[in-house]
Short mmCIF file of C-alpha atoms in Angstrom, two decimals:
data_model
loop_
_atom_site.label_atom_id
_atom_site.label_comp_id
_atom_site.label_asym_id
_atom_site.label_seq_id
_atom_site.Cartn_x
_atom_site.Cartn_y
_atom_site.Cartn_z
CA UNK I 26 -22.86 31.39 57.39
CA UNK I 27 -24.71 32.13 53.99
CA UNK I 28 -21.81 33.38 52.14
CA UNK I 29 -19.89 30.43 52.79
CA UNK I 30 -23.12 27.99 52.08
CA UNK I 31 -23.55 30.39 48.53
CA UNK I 32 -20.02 29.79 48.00
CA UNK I 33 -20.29 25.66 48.72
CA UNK I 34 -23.40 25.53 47.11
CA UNK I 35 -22.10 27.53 43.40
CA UNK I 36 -19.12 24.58 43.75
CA UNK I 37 -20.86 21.87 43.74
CA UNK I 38 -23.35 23.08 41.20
CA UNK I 39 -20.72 23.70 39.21
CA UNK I 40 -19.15 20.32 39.36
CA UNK I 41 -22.37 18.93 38.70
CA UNK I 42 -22.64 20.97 35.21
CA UNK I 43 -18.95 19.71 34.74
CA UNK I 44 -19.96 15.88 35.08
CA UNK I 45 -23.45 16.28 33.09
CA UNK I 46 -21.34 17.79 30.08
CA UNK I 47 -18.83 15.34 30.27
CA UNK I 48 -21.36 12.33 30.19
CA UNK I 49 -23.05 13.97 27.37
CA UNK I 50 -19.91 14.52 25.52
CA UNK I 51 -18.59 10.69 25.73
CA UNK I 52 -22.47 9.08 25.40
CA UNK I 53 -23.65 11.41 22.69
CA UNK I 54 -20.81 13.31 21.10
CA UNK I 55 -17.61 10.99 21.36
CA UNK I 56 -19.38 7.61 21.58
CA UNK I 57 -19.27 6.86 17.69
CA UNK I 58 -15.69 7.56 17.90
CA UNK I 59 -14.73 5.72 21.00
CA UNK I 60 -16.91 3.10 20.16
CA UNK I 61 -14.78 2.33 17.23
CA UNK I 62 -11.70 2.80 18.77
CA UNK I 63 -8.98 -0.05 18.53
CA UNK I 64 -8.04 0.52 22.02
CA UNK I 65 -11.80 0.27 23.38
CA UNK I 66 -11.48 -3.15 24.26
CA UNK I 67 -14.97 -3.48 25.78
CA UNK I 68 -16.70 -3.35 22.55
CA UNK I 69 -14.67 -5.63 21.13
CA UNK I 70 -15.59 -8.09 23.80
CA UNK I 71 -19.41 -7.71 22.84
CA UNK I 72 -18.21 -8.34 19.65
CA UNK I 73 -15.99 -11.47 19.86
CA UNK I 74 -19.43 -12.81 21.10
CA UNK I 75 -20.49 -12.63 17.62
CA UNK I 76 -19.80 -15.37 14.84
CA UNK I 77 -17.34 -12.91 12.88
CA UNK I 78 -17.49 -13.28 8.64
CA UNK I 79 -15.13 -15.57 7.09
CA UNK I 80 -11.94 -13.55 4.98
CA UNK I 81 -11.25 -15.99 2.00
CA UNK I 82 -8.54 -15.23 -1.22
CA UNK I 83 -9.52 -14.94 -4.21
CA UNK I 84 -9.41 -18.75 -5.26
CA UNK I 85 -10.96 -20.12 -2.15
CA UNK I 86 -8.26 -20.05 0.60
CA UNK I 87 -9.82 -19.64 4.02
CA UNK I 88 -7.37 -16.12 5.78
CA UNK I 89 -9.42 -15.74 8.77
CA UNK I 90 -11.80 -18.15 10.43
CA UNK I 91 -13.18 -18.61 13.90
CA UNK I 92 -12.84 -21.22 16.87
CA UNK I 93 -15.44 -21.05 19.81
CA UNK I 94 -13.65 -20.55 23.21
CA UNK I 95 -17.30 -20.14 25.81
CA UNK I 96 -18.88 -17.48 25.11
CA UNK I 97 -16.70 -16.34 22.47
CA UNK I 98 -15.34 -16.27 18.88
CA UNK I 99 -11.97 -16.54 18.66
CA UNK I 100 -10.05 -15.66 15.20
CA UNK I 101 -7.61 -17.85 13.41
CA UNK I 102 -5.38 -17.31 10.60
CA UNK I 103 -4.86 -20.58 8.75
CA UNK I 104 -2.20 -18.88 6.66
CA UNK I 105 -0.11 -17.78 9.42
CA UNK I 106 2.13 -14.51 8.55
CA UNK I 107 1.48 -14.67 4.80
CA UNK I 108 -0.96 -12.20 4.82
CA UNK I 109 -0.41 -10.35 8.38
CA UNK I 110 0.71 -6.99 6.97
CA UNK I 111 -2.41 -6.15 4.99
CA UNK I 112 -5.00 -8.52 6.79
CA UNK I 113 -3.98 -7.30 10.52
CA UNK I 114 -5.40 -9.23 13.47
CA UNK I 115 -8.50 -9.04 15.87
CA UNK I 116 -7.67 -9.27 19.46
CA UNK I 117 -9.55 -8.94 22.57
CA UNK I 118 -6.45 -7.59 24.27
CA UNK I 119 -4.64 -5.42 21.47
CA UNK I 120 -8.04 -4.41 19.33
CA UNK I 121 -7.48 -4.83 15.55
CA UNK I 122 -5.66 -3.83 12.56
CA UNK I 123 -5.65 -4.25 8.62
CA UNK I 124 -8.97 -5.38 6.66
CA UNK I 125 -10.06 -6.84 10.57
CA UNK I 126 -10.17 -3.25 11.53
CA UNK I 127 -11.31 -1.34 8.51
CA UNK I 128 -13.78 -4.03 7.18
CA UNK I 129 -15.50 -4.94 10.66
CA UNK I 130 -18.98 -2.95 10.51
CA UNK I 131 -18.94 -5.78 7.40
CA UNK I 132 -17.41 -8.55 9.30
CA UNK I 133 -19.13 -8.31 12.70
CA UNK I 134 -22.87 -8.10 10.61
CA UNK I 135 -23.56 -4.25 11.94
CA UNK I 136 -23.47 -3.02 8.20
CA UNK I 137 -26.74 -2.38 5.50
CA UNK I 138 -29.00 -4.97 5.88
CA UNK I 139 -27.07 -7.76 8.34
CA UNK I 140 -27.15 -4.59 11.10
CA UNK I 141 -30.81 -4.59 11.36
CA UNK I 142 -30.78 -8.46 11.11
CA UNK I 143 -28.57 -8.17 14.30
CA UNK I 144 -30.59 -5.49 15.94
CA UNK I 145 -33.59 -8.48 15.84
CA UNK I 146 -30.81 -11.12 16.75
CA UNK I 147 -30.03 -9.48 19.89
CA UNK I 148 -33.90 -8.67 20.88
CA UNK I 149 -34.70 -12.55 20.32
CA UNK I 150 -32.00 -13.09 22.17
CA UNK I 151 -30.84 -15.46 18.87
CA UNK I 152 -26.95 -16.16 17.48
CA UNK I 153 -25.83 -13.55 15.08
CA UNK I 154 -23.31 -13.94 11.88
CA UNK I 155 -21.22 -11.30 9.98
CA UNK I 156 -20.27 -11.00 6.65
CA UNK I 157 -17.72 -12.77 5.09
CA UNK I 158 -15.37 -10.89 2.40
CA UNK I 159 -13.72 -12.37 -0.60
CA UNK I 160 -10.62 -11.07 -1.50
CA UNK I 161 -8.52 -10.28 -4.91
CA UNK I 162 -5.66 -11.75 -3.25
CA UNK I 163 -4.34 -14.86 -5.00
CA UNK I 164 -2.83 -17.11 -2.41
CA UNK I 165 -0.94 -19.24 -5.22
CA UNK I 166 0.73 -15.38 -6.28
CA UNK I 167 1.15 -14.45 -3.19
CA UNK I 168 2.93 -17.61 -1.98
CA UNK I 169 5.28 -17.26 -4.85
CA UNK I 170 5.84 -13.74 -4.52
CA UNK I 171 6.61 -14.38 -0.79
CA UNK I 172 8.92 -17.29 -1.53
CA UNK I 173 10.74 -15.30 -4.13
CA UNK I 174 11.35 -12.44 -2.20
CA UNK I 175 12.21 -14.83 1.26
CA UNK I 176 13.52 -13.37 4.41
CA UNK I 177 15.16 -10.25 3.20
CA UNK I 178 13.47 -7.10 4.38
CA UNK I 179 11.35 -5.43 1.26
CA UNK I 180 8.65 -5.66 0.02
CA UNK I 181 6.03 -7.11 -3.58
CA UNK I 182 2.97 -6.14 -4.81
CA UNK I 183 1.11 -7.72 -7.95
CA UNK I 184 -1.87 -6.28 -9.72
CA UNK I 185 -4.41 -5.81 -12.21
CA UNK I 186 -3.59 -2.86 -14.45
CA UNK I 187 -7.19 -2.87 -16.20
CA UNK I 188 -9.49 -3.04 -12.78
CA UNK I 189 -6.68 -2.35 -10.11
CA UNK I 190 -7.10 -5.60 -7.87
CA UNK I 191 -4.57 -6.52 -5.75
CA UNK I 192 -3.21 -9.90 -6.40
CA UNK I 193 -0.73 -10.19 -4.09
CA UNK I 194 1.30 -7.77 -1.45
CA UNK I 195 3.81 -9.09 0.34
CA UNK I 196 5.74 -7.79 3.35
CA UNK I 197 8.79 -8.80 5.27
CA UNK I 198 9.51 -9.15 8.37
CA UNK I 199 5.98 -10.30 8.92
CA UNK I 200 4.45 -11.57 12.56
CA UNK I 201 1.61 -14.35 12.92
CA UNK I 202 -1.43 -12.89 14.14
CA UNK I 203 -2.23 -16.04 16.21
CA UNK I 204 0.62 -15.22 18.50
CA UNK I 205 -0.34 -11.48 18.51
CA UNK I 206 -1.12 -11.71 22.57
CA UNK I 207 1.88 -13.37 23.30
CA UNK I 208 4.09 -11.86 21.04
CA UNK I 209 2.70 -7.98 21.50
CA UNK I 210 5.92 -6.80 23.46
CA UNK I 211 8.44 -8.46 20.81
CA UNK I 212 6.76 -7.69 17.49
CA UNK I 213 6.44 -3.66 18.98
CA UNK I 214 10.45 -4.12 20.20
CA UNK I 215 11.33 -5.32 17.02
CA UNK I 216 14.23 -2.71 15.18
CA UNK I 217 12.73 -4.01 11.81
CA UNK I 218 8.81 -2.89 12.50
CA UNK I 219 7.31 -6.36 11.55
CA UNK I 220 3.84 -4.00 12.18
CA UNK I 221 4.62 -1.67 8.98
CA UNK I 222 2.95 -2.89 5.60
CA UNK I 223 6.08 -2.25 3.75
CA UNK I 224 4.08 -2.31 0.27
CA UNK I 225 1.93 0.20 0.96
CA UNK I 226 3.50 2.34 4.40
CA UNK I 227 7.52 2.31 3.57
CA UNK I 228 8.68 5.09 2.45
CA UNK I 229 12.01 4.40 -0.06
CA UNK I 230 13.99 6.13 -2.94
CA UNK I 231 12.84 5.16 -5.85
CA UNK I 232 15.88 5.06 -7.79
CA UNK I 233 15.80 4.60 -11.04
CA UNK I 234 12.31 2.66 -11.42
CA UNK I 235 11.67 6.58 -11.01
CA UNK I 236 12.82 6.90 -14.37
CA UNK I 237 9.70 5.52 -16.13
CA UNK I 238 8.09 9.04 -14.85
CA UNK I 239 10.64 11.16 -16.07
CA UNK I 240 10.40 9.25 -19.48
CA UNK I 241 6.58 9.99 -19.83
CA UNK I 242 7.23 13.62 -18.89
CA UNK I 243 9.78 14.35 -21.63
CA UNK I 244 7.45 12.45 -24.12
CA UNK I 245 4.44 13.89 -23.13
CA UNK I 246 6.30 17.84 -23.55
CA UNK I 247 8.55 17.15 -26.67
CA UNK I 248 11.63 17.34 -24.70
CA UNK I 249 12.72 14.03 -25.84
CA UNK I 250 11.86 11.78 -28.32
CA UNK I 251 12.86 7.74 -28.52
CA UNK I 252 15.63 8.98 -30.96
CA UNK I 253 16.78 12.39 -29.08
CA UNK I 254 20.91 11.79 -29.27
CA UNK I 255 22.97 12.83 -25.89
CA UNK I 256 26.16 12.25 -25.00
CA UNK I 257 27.66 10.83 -22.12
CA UNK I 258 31.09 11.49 -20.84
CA UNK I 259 30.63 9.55 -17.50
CA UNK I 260 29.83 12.53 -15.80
CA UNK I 261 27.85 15.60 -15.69
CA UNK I 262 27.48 19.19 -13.74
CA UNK I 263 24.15 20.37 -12.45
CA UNK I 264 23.91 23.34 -9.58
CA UNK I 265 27.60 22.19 -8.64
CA UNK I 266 26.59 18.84 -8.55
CA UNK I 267 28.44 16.20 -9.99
CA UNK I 268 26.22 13.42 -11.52
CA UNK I 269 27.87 10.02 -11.81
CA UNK I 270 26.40 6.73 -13.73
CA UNK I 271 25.92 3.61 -11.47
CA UNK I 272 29.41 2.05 -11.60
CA UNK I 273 31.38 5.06 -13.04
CA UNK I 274 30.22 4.21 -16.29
CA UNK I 275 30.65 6.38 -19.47
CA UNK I 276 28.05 5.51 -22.61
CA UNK I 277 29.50 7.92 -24.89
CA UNK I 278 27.10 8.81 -27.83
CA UNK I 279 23.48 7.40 -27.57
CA UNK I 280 19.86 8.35 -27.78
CA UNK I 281 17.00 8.53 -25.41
CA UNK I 282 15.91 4.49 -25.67
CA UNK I 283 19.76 3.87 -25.00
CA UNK I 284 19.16 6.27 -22.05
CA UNK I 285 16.52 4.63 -20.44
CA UNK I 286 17.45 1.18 -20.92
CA UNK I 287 20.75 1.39 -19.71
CA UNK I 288 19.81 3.47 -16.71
CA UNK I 289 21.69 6.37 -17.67
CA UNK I 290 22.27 8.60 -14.61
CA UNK I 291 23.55 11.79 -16.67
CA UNK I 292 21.24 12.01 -19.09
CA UNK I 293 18.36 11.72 -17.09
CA UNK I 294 19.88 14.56 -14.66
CA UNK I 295 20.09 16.66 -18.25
CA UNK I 296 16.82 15.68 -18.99
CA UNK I 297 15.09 16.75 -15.63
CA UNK I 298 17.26 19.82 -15.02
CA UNK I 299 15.33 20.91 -18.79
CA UNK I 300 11.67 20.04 -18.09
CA UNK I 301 12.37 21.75 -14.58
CA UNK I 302 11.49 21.68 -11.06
CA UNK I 303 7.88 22.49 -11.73
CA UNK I 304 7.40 20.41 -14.42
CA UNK I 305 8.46 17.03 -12.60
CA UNK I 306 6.96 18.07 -9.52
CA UNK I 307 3.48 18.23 -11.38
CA UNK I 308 4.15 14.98 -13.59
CA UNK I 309 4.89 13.35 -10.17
CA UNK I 310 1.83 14.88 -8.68
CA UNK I 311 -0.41 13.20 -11.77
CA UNK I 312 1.05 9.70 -11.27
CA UNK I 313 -0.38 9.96 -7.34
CA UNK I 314 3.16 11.20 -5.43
CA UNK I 315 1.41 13.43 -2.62
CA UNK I 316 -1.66 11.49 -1.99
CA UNK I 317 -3.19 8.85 -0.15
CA UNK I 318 -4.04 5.67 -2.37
CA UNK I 319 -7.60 5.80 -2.76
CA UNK I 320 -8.65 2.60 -0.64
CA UNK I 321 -9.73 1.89 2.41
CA UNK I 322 -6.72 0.51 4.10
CA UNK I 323 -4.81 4.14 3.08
CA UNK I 324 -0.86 4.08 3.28
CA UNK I 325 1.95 6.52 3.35
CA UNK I 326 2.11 9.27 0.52
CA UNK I 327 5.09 9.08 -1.82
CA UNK I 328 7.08 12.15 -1.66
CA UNK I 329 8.03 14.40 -4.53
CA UNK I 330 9.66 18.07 -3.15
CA UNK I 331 8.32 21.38 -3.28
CA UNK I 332 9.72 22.75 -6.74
CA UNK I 333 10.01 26.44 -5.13
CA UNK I 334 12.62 24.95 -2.90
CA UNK I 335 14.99 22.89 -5.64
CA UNK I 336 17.32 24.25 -7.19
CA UNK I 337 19.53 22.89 -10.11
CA UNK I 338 21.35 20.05 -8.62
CA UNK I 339 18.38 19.02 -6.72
CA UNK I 340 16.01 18.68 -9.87
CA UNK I 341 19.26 16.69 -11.13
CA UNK I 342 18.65 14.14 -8.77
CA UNK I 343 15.11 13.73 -8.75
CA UNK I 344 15.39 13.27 -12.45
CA UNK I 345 17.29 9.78 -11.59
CA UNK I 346 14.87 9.03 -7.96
CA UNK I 347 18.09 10.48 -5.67
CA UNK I 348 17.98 13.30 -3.42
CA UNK I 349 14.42 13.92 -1.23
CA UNK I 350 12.28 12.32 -3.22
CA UNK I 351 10.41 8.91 -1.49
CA UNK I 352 8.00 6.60 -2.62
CA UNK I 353 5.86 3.16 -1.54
CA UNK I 354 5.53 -0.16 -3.65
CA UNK I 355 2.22 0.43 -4.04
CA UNK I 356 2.91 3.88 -5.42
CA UNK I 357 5.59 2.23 -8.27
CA UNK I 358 3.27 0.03 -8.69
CA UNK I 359 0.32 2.30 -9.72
CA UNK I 360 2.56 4.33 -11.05
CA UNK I 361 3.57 1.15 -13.71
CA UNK I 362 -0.46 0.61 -14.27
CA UNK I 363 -0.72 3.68 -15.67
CA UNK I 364 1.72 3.09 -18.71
CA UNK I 365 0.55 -0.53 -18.77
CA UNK I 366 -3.09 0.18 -18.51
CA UNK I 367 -3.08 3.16 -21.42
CA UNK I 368 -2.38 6.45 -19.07
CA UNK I 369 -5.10 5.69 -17.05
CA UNK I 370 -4.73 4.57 -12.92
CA UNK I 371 -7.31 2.48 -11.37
CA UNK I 372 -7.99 2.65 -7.82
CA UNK I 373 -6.93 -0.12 -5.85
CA UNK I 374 -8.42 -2.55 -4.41
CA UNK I 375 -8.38 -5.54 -1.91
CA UNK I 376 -11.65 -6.86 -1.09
CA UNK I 377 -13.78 -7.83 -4.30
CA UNK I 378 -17.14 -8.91 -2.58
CA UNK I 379 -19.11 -8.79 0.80
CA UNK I 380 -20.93 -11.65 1.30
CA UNK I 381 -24.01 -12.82 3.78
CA UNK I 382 -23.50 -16.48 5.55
CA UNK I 383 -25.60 -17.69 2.53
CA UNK I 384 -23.27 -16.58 0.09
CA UNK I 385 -25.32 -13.92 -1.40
CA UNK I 386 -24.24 -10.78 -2.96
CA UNK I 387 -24.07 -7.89 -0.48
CA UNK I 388 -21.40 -5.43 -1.93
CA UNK I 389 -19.22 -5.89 -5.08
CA UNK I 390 -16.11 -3.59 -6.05
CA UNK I 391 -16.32 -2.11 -9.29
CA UNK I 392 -12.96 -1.01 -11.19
CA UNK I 393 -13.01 2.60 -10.78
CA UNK I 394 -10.27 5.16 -12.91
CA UNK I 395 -7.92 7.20 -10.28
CA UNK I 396 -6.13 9.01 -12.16
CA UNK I 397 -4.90 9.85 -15.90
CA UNK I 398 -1.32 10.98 -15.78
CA UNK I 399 -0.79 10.66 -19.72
CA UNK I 400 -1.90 10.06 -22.78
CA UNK I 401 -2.31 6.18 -24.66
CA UNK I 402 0.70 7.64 -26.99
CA UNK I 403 2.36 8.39 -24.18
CA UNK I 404 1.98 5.07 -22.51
CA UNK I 405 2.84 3.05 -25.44
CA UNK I 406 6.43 4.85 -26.19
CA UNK I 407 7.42 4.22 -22.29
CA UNK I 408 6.12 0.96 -22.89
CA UNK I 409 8.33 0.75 -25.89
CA UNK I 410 11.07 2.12 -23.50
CA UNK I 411 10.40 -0.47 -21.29
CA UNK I 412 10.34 -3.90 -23.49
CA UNK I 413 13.95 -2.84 -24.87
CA UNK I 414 15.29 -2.52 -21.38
CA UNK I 415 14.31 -6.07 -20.33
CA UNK I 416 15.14 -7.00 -24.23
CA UNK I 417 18.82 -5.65 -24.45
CA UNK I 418 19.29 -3.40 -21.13
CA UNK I 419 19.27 -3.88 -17.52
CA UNK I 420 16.27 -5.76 -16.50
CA UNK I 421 17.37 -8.58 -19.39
CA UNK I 422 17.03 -11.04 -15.65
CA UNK I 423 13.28 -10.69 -15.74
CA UNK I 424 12.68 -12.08 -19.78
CA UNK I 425 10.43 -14.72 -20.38
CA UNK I 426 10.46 -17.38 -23.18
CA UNK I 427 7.26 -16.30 -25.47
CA UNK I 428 6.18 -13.30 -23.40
CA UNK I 429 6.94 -9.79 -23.78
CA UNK I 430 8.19 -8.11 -20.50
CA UNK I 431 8.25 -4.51 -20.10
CA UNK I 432 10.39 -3.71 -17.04
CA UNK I 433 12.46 -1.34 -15.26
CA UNK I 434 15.14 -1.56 -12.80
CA UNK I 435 16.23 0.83 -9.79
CA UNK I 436 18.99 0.94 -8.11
CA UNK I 437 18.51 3.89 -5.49
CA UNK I 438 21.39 4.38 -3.21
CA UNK I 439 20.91 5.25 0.59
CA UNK I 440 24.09 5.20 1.89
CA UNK I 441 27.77 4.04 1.33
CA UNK I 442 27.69 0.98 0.06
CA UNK I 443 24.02 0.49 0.23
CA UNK I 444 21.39 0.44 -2.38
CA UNK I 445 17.80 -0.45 -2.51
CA UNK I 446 17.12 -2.68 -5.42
CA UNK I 447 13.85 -1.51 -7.21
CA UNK I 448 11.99 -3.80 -10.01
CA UNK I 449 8.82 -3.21 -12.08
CA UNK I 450 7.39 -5.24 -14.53
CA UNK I 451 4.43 -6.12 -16.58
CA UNK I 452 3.74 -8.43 -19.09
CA UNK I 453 2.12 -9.67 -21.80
CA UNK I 454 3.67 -6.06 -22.96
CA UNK I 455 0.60 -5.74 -25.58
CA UNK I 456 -1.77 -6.86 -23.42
CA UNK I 457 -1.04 -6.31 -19.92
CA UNK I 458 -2.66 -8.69 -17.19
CA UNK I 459 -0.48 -8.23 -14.13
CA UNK I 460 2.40 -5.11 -12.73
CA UNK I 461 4.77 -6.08 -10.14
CA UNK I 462 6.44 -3.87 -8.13
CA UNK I 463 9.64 -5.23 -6.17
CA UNK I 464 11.72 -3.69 -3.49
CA UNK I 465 14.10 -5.26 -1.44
CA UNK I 466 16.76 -3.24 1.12
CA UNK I 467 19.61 -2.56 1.29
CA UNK I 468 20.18 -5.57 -1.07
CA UNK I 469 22.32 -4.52 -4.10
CA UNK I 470 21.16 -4.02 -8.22
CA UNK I 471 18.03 -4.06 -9.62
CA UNK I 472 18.75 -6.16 -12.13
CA UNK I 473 20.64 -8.29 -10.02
CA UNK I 474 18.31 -8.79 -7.16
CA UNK I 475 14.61 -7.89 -7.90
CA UNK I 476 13.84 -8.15 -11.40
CA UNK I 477 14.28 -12.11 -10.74
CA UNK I 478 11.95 -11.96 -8.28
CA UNK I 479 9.31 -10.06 -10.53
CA UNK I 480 10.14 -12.29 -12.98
CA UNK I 481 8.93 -15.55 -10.86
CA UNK I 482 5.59 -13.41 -9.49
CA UNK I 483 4.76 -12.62 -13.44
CA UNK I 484 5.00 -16.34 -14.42
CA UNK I 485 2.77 -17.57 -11.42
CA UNK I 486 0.15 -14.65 -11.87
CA UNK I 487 0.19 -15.61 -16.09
CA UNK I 488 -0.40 -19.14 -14.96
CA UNK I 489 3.07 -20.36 -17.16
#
């Protein structure tokens, strides 16, 4: 009998080691991370018992409130789907997303000084208050920009060259996060990912609004000047690859403003195919393709190849944003600050301040420099670029009367008969204030299609 007792006895002893090491590792080792898990809807319930911060734009507008239900919190969005793709939702059944998820150490009071306030709230046994967070957004831009941009799937963002605040980003198809429980199954079904922040997750071509990179690269070398002559026959060979202009249009003899203006295909692929595959790739690289935006609420990384694997034709068309290479809204639209902001890149940013429930000061943003892809001469020849193509070129649909535009159109195509149209913008040209970046699928010309609806977000965020 005692070898089979020794044998019984080393098996349970060594599922008792097995359950003390797993309760260590979830109480002690995984609990920070499973307490802070979307899908751990038990904390969230402690939390809804909390009075959770107000989220208010940046001229007042209430985004996220709460109604008491019991025991409970409950979250509202006054503003319905207008700001669902970036602001996300707080459920007690689906956890949260957007600023609910990444701000709510802030919102629920655990964070700096309102977490040992709540520590004492919960010993007294007494009602405890988050923070409250006021945005950069501006709802009056961001309705616009919405309105403008409708129910066609794409995508706007608006911001601050000079500090990198967001002013607006917009995102359709949207869902309203007050319907999030009910609506869970259909929103996930959905073919056209209402869920994905199209500004700052979607992934696109860039087209030609790709162009404005390519233009500071050949400036910044000395392979082109403003006044470099080409010629254009309507077509040109790279690798084997035939290069066409949009339309099967021929230019004939004209210079490197011309070039960029009128969206010239061919010499752009010339153009690219001489700085080369590394020198694009690492131009791209400067202006942010290959990394996460610096802000909390993170996003895709825009996609520029590996130069070791392109060859001829494929440097071609990157030169003119064809072939592999990808990029966000928010990407173009950084990309834009940097000629309108000098050659310098700001971070971005969403939430300006963190605020206690008596309105004082907890945390304040400050503008921060990203990244400095080129140099102020640099900047101010693209810019120069830019003015004459919304001056005499293709983006002539997003002029306004007394205010210099600088702009640049894409038209990127994606398949046969289908082109993403690509805007962006800023203005005054001398002075910028406010880059917009515009996207919109699958919906023909940039010029056609987005640079009017940059032109309408650039009027509302100038306040003309």
């Amino acid at each position: 009998m005692d070898r089979p007792i020794r044998r019984l006895f080393l098996v349970f002893t060594l599922l008792f080691v097995a359950l003390l090491i797993q309760l260590t590792y979830v109480q002690v080792w995984a609990a920070p991370r499973l307490k802070t898990d979307p899908a751990n809807t038990r904390a969230i319930e402690e939390e809804m018992k909390v009075e959770r911060g107000a989220i208010v734009s940046a001229d007042g507008v209430e985004l996220a409130v709460n109604r008491a239900d019991g025991q409970y919190f409950l979250r509202e969005y006054p503003q319905g789907d207008l700001t669902s793709p970036w602001l996300g939702y707080n459920s007690l059944r689906y956890g949260r997303a957007g600023v609910e998820r990444v701000y709510n150490e802030e919102l629920s009071g655990k964070a700096g000084i309102l977490g040992i306030t709540s520590y004492w709230d919960q010993l007294l046994g007494n009602p405890h208050r988050g923070a409250d967070l006021k945005l950069t957004v501006d709802m009056g831009v961001q309705r616009v920009a919405a309105e403008a941009l409708g129910d066609r799937n794409g995508a706007v963002v608006a911001l601050d060259p000079r500090t990198g605040a967001i002013l607006a980003m917009v995102s359709y198809p949207r869902y309203d996060p007050n319907e999030i429980d009910s609506l869970w199954k259909d929103i996930n079904a959905d073919p056209d990912t209402p869920l994905l922040n199209r500004a700052a997750q979607g992934l696109y071509p860039p087209g030609s609004v790709f162009k404005t990179i390519v233009a500071a690269a050949a400036l910044e070398t000395g392979t082109a000047t403003p006044e470099t002559a080409f010629t254009d026959t309507g077509t040109v060979t790279a690798g084997g690859y035939v290069v066409r202009n949009y339309g099967d249009q021929s230019f004939g003899e004209h210079d490197f403003t011309e070039a960029f203006a009128s969206s010239i295909n061919t010499t752009f692929a010339k153009v690219g195919v001489e700085l080369g595959a590394d020198t694009l790739a690492a131009y791209a690289g400067e202006f942010g393709f290959g990394k996460v935006p610096p802000w909390p609420l993170a996003g895709a990384k825009s996609f520029f190849p590996d130069p070791g694997d392109m060859d001829k034709a494929h440097v071609a068309q990157a030169a003119f944003g064809q072939g592999e290479v990808l990029a966000t809204p928010l990407e173009m639209a950084l990309s834009t600050a940097a000629i309108a902001n000098g050659g310098t890149i700001m971070k971005p940013y969403l939430v300006h301040q963190v605020l206690d429930y008596h309105q004082n000061m907890l945390q304040e943003t400050k503008p921060e420099a990203w990244l400095r892809p080129i140099s102020s001469e640099t900047a101010a020849s693209v810019r120069d670029l830019m003015v004459e193509t919304v001056r005499n070129g293709t983006g002539t649909a997003a002029a306004i009367g007394g205010v210099q535009v600088a702009g640049k159109t894409g038209t990127a195509e994606v398949a046969d008969d289908e082109t993403h149209a690509w805007f962006v913008a800023f203005a005054p040209a001398n002075d910028p204030q406010v880059v917009v970046a515009v996207l919109v699928e699958n919906a023909g010309t940039g010029g056609g299609v987005a640079a009017p609806i940059a032109r309408q977000v650039l009027v509302k965020a100038l306040g003309l």
